[in-house]
PDB file of C-alpha atoms in Angstrom:
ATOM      1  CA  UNK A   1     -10.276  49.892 -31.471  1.00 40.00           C
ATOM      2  CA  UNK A   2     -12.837  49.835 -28.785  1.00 41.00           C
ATOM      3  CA  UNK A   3     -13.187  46.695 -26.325  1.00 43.00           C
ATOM      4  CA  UNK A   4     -16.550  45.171 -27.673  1.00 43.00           C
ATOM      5  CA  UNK A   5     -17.373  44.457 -23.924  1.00 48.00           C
ATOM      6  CA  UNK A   6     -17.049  48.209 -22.920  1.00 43.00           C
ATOM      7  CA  UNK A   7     -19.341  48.937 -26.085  1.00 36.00           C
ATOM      8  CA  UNK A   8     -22.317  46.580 -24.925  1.00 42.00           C
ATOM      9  CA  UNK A   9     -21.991  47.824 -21.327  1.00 49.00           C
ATOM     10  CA  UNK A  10     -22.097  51.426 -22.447  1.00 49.00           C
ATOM     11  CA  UNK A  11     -25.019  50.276 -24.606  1.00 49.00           C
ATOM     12  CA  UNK A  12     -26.767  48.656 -21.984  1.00 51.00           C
ATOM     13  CA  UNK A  13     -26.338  52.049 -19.325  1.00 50.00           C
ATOM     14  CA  UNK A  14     -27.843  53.953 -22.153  1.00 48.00           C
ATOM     15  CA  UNK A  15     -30.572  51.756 -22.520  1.00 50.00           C
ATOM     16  CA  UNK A  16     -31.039  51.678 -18.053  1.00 45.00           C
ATOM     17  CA  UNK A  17     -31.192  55.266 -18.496  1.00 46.00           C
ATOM     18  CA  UNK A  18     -33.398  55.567 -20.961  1.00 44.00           C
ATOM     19  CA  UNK A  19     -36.045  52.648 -19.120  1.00 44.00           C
ATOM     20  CA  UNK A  20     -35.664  54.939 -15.845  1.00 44.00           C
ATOM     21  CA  UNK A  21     -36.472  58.054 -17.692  1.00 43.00           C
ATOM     22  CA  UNK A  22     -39.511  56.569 -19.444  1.00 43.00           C
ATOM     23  CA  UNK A  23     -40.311  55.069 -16.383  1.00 40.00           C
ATOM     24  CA  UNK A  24     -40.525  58.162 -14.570  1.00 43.00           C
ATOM     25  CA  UNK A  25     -42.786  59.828 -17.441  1.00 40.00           C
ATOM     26  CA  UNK A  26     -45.055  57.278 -16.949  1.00 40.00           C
ATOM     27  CA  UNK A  27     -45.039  57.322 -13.225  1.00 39.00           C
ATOM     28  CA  UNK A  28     -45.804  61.296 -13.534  1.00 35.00           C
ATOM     29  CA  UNK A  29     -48.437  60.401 -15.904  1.00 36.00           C
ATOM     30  CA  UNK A  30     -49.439  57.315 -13.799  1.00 38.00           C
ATOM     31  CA  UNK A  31     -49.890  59.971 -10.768  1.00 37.00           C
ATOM     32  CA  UNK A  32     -52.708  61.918 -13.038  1.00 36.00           C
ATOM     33  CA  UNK A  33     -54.488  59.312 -14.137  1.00 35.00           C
ATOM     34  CA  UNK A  34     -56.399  57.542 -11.161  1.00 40.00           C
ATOM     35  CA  UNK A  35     -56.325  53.914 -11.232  1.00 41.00           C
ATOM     36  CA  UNK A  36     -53.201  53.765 -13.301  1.00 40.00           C
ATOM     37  CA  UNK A  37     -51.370  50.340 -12.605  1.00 48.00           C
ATOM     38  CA  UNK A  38     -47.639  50.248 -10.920  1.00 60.00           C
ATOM     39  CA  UNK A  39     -44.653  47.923 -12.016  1.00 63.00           C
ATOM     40  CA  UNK A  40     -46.066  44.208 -11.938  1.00 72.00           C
ATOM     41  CA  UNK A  41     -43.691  41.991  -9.886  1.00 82.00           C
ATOM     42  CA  UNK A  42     -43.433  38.397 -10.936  1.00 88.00           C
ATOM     43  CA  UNK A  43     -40.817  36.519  -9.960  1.00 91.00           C
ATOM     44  CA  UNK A  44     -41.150  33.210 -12.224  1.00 85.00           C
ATOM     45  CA  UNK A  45     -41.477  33.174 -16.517  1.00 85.00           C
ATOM     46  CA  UNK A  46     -37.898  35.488 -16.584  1.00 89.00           C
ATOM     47  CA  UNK A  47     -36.136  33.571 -19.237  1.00 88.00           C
ATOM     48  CA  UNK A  48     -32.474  33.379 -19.111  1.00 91.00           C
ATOM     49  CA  UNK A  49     -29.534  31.827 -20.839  1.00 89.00           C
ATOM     50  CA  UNK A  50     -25.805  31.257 -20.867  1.00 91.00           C
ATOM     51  CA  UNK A  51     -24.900  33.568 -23.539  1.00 90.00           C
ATOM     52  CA  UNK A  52     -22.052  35.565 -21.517  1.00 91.00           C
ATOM     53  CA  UNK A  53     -18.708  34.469 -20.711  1.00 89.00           C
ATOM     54  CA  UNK A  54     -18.377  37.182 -17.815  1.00 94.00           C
ATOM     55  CA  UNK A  55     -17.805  36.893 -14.297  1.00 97.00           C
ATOM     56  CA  UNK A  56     -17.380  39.051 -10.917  1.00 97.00           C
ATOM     57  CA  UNK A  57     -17.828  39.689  -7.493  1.00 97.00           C
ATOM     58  CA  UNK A  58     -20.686  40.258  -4.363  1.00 97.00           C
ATOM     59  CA  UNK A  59     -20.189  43.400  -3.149  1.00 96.00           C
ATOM     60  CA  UNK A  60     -21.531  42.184   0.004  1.00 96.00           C
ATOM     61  CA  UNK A  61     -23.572  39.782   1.758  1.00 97.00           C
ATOM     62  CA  UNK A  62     -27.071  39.561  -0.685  1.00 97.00           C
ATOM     63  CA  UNK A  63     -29.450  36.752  -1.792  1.00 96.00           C
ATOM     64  CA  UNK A  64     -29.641  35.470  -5.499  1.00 97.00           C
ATOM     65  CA  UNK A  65     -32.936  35.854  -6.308  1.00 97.00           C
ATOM     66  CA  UNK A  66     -35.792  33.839  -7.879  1.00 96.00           C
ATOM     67  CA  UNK A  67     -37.151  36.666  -9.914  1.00 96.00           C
ATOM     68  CA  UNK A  68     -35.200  40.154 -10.899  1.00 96.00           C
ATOM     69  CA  UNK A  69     -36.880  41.962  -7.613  1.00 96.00           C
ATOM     70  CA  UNK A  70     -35.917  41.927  -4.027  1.00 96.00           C
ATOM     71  CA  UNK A  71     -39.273  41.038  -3.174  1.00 95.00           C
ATOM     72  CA  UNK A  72     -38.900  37.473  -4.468  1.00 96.00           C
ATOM     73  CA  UNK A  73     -37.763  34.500  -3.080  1.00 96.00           C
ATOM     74  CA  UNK A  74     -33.765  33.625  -2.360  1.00 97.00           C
ATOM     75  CA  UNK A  75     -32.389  31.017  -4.247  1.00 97.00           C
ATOM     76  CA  UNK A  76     -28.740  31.342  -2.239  1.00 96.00           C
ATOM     77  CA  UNK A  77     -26.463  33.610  -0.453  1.00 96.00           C
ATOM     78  CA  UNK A  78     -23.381  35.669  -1.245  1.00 97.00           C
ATOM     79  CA  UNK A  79     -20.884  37.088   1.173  1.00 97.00           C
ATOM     80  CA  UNK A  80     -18.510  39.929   0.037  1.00 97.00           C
ATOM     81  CA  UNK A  81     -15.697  38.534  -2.297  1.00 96.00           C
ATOM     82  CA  UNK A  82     -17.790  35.710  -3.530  1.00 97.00           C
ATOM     83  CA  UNK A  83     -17.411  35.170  -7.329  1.00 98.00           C
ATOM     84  CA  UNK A  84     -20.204  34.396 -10.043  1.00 98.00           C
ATOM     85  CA  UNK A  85     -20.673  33.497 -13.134  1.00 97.00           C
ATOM     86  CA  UNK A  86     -22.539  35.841 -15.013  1.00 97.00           C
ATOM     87  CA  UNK A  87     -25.011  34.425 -17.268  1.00 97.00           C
ATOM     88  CA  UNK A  88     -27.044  37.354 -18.784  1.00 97.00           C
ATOM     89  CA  UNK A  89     -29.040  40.425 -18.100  1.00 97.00           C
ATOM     90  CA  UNK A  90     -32.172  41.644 -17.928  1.00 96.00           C
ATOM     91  CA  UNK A  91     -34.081  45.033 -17.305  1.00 95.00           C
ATOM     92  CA  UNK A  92     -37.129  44.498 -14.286  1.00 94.00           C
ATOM     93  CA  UNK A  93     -40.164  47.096 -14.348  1.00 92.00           C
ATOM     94  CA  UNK A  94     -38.507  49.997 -12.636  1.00 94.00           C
ATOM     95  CA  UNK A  95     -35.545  49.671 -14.975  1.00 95.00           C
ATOM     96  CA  UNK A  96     -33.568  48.769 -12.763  1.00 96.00           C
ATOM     97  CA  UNK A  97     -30.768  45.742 -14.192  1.00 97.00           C
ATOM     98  CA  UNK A  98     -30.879  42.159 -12.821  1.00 98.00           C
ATOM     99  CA  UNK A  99     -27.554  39.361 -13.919  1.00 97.00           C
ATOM    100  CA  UNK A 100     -28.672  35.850 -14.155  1.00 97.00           C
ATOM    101  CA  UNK A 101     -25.445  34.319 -11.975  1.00 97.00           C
ATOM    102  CA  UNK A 102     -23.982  30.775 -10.652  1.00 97.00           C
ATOM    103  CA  UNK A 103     -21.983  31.343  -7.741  1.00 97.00           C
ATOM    104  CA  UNK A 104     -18.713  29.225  -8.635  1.00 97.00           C
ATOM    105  CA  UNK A 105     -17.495  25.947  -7.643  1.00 97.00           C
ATOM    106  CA  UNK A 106     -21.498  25.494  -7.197  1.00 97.00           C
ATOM    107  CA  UNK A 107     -25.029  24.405  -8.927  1.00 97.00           C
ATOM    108  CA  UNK A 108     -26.505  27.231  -6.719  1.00 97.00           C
ATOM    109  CA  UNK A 109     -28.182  30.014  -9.266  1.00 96.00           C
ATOM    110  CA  UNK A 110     -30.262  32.746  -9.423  1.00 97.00           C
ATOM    111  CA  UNK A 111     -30.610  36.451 -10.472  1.00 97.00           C
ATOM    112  CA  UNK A 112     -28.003  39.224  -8.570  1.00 96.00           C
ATOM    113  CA  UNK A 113     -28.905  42.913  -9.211  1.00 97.00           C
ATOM    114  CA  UNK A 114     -25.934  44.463 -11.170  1.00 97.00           C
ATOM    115  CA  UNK A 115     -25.935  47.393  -8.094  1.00 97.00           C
ATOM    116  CA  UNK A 116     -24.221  44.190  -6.225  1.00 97.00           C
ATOM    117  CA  UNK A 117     -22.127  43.378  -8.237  1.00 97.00           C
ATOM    118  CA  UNK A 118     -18.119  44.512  -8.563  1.00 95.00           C
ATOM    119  CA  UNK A 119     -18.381  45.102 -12.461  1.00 96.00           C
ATOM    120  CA  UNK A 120     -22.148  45.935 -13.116  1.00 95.00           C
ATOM    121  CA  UNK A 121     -22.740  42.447 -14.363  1.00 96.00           C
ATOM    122  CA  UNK A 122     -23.064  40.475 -17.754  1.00 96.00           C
ATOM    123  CA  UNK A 123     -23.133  42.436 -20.896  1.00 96.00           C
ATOM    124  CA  UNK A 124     -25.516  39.606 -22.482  1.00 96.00           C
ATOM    125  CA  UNK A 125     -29.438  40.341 -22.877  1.00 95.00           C
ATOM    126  CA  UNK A 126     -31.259  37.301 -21.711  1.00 94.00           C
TER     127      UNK A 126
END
């Protein structure tokens, strides 16, 4: 019987891949068509909730963010070997996947890209 967790993160890659692939049809598309609008960053109105039980490790120093982008503000820092609480996921704009994490024995919180993470991050949608 397959591990339910391994399911939803298989799920979820599928569904990365298929965001990046549509995203790069559009941005093809986007390149014909003057005037055509890029990815819109926000960094507030991301809702988020504790729906998964997971948890891992920074791969390295890296800010939690306020928004699922680099561009937005830090909320706190990780250093290599420093373990979250993963609280859900979410897909940004350019498809790329964002965990909503609380770095333990802390209140400090914010949103981790998955790429920095030791296990890919939650398997929860937001």
């Amino acid at each position: 019987m397959p591990n339910p967790g391994t399911s939803r993160k298989a799920q979820r890659t599928l569904g990365t891949s298929l965001a990046a692939i549509g995203l790069a049809a559009a941005a093809t598309l986007g390149a014909a068509t003057p005037g055509h609008a890029t990815a819109a960053i926000s960094c507030s109105g991301w809702g988020h909730s504790n729906k998964d039980g997971g948890s891992g490790y920074s791969n390295g120093t890296y800010a939690l963010k306020a928004g699922p982008y680099a561009a937005c503000g830090n909320t706190g820092q990780t250093y290599s070997g420093t373990y979250l609480y993963y609280h859900c996921y979410i897909v940004n704009d350019y498809g790329n996947t964002w965990t909503y994490a609380r770095i333990s024995g802390t209140s400090t919180e914010g949103w981790f890209s998955d790429a920095n993470l030791s296990n890919g991050g939650a398997v929860a949608h937001c």
